[in-house]
mmCIF file of C-alpha atoms in Angstrom:
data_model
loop_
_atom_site.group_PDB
_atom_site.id
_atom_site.type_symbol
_atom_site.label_atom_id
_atom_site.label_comp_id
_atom_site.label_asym_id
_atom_site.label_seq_id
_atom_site.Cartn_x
_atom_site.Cartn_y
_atom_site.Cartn_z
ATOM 1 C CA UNK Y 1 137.212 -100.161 169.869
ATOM 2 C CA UNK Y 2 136.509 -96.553 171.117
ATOM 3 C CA UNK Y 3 134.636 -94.748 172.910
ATOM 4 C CA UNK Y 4 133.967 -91.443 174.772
ATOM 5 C CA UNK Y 5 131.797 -89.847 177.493
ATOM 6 C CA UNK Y 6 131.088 -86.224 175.902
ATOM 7 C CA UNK Y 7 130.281 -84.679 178.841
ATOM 8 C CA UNK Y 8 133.075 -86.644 181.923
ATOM 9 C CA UNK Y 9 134.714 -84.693 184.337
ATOM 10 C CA UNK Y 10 136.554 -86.712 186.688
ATOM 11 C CA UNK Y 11 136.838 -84.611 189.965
ATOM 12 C CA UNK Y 12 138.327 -85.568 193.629
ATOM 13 C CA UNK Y 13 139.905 -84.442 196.444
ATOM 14 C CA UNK Y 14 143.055 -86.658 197.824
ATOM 15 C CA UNK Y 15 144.469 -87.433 194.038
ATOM 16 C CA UNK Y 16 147.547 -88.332 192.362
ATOM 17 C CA UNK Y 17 148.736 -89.166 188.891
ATOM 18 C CA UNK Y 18 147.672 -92.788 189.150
ATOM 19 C CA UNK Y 19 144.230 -90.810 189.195
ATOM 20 C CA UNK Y 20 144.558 -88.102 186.549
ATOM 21 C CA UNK Y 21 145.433 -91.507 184.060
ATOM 22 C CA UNK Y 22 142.375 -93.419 185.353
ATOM 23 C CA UNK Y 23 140.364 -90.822 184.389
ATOM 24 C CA UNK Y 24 141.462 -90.196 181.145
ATOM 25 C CA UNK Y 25 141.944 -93.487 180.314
ATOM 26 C CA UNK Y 26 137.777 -93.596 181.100
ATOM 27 C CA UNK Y 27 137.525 -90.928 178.232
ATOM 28 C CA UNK Y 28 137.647 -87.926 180.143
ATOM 29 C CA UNK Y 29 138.739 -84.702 177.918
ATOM 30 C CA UNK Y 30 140.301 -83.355 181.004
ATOM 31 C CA UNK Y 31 141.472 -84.281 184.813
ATOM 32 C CA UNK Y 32 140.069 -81.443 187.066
ATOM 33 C CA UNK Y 33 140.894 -81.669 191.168
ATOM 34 C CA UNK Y 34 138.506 -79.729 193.382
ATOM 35 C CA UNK Y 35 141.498 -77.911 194.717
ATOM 36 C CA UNK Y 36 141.527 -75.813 191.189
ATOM 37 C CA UNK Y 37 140.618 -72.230 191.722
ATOM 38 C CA UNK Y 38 137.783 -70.996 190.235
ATOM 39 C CA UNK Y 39 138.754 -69.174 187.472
ATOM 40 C CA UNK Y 40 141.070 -71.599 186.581
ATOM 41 C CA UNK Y 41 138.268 -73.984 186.756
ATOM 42 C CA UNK Y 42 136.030 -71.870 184.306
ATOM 43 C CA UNK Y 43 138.582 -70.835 181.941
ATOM 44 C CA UNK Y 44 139.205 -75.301 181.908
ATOM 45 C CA UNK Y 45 135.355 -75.358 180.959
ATOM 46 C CA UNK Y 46 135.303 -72.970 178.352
ATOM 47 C CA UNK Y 47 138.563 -74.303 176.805
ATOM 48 C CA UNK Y 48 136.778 -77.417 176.737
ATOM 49 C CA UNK Y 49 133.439 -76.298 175.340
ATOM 50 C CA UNK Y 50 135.337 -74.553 172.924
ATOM 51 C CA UNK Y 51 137.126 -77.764 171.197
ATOM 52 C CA UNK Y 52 133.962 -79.461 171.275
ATOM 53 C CA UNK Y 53 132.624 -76.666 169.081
ATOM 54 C CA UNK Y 54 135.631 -77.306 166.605
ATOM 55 C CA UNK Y 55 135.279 -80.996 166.685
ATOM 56 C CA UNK Y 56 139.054 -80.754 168.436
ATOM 57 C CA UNK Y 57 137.769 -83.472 170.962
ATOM 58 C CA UNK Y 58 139.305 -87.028 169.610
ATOM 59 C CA UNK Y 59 137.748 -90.034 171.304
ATOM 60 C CA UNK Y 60 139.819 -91.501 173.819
ATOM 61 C CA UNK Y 61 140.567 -95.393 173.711
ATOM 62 C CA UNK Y 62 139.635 -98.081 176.058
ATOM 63 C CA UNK Y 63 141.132 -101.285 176.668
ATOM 64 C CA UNK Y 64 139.782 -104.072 174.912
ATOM 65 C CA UNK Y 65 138.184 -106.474 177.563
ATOM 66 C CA UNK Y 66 137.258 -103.113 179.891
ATOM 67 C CA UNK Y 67 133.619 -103.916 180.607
ATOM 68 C CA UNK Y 68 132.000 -100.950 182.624
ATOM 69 C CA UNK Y 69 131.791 -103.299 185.373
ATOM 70 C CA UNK Y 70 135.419 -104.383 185.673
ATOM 71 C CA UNK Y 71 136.322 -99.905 185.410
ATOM 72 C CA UNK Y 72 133.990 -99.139 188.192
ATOM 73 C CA UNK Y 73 135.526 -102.655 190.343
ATOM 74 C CA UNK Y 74 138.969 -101.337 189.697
ATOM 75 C CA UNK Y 75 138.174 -97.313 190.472
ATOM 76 C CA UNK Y 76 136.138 -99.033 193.818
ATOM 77 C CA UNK Y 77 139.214 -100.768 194.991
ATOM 78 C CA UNK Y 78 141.628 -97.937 194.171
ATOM 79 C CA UNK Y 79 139.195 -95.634 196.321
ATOM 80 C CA UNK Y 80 139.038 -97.803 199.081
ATOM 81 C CA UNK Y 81 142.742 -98.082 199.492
ATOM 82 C CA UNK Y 82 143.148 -94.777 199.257
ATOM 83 C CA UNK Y 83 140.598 -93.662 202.145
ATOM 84 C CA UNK Y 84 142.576 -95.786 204.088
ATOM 85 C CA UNK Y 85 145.910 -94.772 203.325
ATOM 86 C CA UNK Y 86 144.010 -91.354 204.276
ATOM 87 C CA UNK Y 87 142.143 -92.411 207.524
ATOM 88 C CA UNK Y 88 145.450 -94.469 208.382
ATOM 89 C CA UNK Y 89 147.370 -90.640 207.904
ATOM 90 C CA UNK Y 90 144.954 -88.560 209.567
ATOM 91 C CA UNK Y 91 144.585 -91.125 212.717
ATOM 92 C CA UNK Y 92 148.660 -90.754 212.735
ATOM 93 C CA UNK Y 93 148.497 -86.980 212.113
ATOM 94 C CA UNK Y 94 145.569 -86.752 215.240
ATOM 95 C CA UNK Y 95 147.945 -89.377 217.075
ATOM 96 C CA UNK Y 96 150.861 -86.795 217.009
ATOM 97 C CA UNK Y 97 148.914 -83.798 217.996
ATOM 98 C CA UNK Y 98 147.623 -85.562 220.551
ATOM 99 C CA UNK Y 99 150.812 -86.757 222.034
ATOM 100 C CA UNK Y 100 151.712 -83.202 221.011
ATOM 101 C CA UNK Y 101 148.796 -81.783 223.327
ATOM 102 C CA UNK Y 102 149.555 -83.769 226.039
ATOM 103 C CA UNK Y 103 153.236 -83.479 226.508
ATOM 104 C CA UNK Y 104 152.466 -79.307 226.447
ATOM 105 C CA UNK Y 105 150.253 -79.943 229.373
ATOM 106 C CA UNK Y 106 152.712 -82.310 231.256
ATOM 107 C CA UNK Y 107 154.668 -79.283 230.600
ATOM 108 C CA UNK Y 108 152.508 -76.839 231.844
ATOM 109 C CA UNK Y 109 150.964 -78.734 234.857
ATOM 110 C CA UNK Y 110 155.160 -79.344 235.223
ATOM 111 C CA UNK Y 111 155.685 -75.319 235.200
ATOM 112 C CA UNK Y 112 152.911 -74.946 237.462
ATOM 113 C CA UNK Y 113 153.586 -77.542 240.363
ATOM 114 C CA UNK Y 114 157.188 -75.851 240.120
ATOM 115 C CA UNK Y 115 156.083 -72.407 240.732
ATOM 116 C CA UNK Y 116 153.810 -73.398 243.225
ATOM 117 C CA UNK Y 117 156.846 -75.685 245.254
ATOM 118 C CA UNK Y 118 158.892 -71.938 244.744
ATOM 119 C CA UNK Y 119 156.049 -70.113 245.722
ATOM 120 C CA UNK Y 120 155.521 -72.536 249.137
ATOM 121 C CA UNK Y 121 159.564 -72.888 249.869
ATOM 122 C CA UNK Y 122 159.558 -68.684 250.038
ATOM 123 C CA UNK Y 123 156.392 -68.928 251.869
ATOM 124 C CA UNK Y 124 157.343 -71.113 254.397
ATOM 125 C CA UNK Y 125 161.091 -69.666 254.797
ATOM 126 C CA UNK Y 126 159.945 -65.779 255.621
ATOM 127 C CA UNK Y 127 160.640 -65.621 259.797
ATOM 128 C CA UNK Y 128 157.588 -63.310 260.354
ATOM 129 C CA UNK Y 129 154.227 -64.638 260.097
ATOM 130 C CA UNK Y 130 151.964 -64.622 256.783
ATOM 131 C CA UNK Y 131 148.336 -65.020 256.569
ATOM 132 C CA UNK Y 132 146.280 -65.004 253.405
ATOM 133 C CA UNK Y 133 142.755 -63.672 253.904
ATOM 134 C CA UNK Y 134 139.916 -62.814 251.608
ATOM 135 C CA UNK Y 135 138.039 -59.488 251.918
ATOM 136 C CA UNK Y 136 135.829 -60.701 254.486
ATOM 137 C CA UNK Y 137 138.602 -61.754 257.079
ATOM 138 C CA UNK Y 138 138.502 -65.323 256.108
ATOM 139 C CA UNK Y 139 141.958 -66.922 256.715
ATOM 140 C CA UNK Y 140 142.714 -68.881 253.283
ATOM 141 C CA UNK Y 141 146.589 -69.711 254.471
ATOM 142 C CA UNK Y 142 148.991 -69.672 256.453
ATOM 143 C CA UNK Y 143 152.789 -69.997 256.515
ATOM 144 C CA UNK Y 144 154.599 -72.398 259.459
ATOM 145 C CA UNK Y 145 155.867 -68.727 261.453
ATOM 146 C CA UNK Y 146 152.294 -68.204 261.583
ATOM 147 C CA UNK Y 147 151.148 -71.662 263.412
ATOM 148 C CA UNK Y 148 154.202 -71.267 265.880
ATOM 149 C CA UNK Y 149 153.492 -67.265 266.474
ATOM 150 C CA UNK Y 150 150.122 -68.458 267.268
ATOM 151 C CA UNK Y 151 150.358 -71.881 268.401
ATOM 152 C CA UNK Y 152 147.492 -73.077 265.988
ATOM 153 C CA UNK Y 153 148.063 -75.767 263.339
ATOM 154 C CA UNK Y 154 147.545 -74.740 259.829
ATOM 155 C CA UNK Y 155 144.560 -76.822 259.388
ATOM 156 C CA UNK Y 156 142.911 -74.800 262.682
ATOM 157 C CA UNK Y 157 144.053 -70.948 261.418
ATOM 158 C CA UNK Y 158 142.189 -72.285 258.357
ATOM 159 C CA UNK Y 159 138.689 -72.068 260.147
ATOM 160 C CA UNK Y 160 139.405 -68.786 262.133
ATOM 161 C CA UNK Y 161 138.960 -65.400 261.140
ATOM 162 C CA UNK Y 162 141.818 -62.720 261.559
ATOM 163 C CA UNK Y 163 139.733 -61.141 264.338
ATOM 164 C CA UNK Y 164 139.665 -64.681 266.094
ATOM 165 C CA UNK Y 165 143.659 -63.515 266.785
ATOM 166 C CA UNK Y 166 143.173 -60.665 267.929
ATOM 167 C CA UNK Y 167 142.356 -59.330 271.207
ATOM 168 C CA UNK Y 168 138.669 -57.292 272.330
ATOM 169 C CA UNK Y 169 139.028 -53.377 271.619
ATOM 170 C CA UNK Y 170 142.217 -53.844 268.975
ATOM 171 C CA UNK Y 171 142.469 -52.937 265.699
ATOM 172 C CA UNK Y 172 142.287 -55.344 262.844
ATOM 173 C CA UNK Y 173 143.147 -54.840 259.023
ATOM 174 C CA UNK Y 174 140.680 -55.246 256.329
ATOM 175 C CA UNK Y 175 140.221 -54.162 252.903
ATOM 176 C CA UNK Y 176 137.768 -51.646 253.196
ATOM 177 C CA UNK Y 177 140.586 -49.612 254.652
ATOM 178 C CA UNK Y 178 142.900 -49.515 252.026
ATOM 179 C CA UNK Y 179 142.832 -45.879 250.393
ATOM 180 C CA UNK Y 180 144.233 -46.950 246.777
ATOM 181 C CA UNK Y 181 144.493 -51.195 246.498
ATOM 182 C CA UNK Y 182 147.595 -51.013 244.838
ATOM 183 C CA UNK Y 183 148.902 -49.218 248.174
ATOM 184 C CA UNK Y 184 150.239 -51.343 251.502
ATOM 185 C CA UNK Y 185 148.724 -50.367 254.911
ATOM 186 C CA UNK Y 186 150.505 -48.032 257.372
ATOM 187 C CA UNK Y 187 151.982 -50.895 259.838
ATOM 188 C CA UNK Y 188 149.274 -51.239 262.803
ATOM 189 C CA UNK Y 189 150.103 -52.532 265.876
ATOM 190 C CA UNK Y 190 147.441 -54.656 268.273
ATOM 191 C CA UNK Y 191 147.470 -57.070 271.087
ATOM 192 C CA UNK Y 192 147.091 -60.537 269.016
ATOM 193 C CA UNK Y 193 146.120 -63.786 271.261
ATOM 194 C CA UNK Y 194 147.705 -67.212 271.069
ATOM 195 C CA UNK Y 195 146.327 -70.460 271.220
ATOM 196 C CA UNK Y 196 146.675 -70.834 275.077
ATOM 197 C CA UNK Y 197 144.954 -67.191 275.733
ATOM 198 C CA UNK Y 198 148.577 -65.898 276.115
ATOM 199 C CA UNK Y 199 148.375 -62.118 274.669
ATOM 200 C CA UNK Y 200 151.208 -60.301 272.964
ATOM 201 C CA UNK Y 201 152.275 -56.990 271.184
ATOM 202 C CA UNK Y 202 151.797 -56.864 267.356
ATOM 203 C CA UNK Y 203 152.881 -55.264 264.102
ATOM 204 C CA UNK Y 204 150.629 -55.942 261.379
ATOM 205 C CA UNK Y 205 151.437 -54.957 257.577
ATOM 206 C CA UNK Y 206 149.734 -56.153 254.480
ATOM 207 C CA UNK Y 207 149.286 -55.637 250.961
ATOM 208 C CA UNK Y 208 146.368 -56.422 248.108
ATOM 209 C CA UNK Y 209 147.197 -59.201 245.984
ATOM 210 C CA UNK Y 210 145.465 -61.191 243.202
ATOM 211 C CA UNK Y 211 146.254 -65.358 243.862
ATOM 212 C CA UNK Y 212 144.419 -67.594 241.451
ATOM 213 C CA UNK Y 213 141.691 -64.939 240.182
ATOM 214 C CA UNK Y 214 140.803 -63.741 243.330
ATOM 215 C CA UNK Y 215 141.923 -60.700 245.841
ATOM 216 C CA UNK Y 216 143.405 -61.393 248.776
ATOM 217 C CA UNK Y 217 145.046 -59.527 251.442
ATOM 218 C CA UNK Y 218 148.687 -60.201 252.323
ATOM 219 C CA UNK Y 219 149.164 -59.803 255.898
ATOM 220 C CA UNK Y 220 152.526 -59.459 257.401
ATOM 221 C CA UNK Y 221 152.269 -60.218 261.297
ATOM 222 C CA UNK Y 222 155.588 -59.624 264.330
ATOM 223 C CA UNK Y 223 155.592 -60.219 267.190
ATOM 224 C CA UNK Y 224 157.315 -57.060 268.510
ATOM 225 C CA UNK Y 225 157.452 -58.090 272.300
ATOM 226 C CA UNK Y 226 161.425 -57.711 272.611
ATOM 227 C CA UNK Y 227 161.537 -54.661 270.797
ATOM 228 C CA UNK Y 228 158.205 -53.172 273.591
ATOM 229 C CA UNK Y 229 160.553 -54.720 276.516
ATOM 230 C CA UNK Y 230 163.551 -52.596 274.874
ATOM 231 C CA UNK Y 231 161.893 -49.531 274.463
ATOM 232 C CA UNK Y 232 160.680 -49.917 278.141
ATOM 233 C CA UNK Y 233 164.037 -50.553 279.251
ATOM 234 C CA UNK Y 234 165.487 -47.389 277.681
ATOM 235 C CA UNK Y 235 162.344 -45.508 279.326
ATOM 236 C CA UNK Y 236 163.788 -46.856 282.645
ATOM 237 C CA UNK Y 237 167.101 -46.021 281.986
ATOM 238 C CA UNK Y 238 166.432 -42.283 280.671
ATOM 239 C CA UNK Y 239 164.210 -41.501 283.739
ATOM 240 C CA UNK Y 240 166.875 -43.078 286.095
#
């Protein structure tokens, strides 16, 4: 026997051809995926319509034995196998991007614990001493030339303030008296103060600089005591 739904079109997203026969094996007059652009979809309709008009439509033949029940059992199973086939690709497809995603940031985190090992090796090799302050005087860091200048561990210049190292009545660098911030300051020189209260003759540079988001002054600290002892020397020797 035959049979035909007049009006059957047999739409679906993930499809193949195992589909497009299903379908038409149901009776459909024509296998239309959602993925079909729309004026391709209309001018599909009105073709359709049209043969219907001119009695162009022949009935399409079903399988003797194909109760309606057994069709829709058979279409069930074939859609459950493929939703899983498709949850089973996209859990792969989200499996890789993770795996993706997370060797990028073992890359990145990789990058960054690298420059910041470079960044702490130059730190830690420049002879005079560096502090990093905010703009309120706040000492954020400090390189090893630093704690020996001043005889402080890093872990007690971390709690002091750059006026803390330097003596009464001396001049200290802060932002405020930068002229342009993308200008360093004219070299000062002060009396700074050790640990122990020992006091000695300093040449302070520095610089604005952006670290993590925030601006920071880059101070540059000598001790200049051998070069005061030689210019007092040659003062000697000139008057002599």
């Amino acid at each position: 026997p035959t049979r035909r739904s007049s009006d059957l079109f047999y739409t679906a997203v993930y499809t193949d051809d195992q589909d497009e026969e299903f379908a038409l094996g149901l009776g459909a007059d024509k296998f239309i995926n959602k993925l079909t652009e729309p004026d391709e979809f209309l001018a599909i309709i009105q073709q359709i319509l049209s043969d219907y008009e001119n009695g162009r439509l022949a009935p399409a033949p079903i399988p003797d034995g194909a109760a309606d029940s057994a069709v829709l059992q058979a279409y069930n199973l074939a859609l459950a196998h493929k939703l899983e086939d498709k949850t089973l690709e996209m859990n792969q497809t989200n499996a890789a991007a993770q795996a993706v995603a997370a060797i990028e940031k073992a890359r990145l985190f990789t990058a960054v614990a690298q420059s910041e090992s470079r960044y702490r090796d130059i730190f830690e090799s420049i002879r005079d001493a560096i502090l990093i302050e905010d703009l309120d005087g706040n000492i954020l860091d400090a390189n090893q030339s630093a704690c020996q200048m001043y005889g402080y561990t890093r872990a007690e210049l971390l709690i002091k303030q750059v006026r803390d190292l330097v003596a009464p009545g001396y001049p200290i660098l802060m932002a405020d008296q930068l002229v342009t911030p993308d200008q360093p300051f004219i070299p000062v020189e002060n009396i700074s103060i050790r640990a122990n209260g020992d006091r000695f003759p300093a040449e302070l540079t520095a610089t604005m600089q952006n670290i993590g988001g925030q601006d920071v002054m880059l101070v540059a600290v000598r001790d200049i005591t051998a070069r005061k002892e030689a210019d007092a020397q040659m003062r000697l020797q000139s008057a002599a």
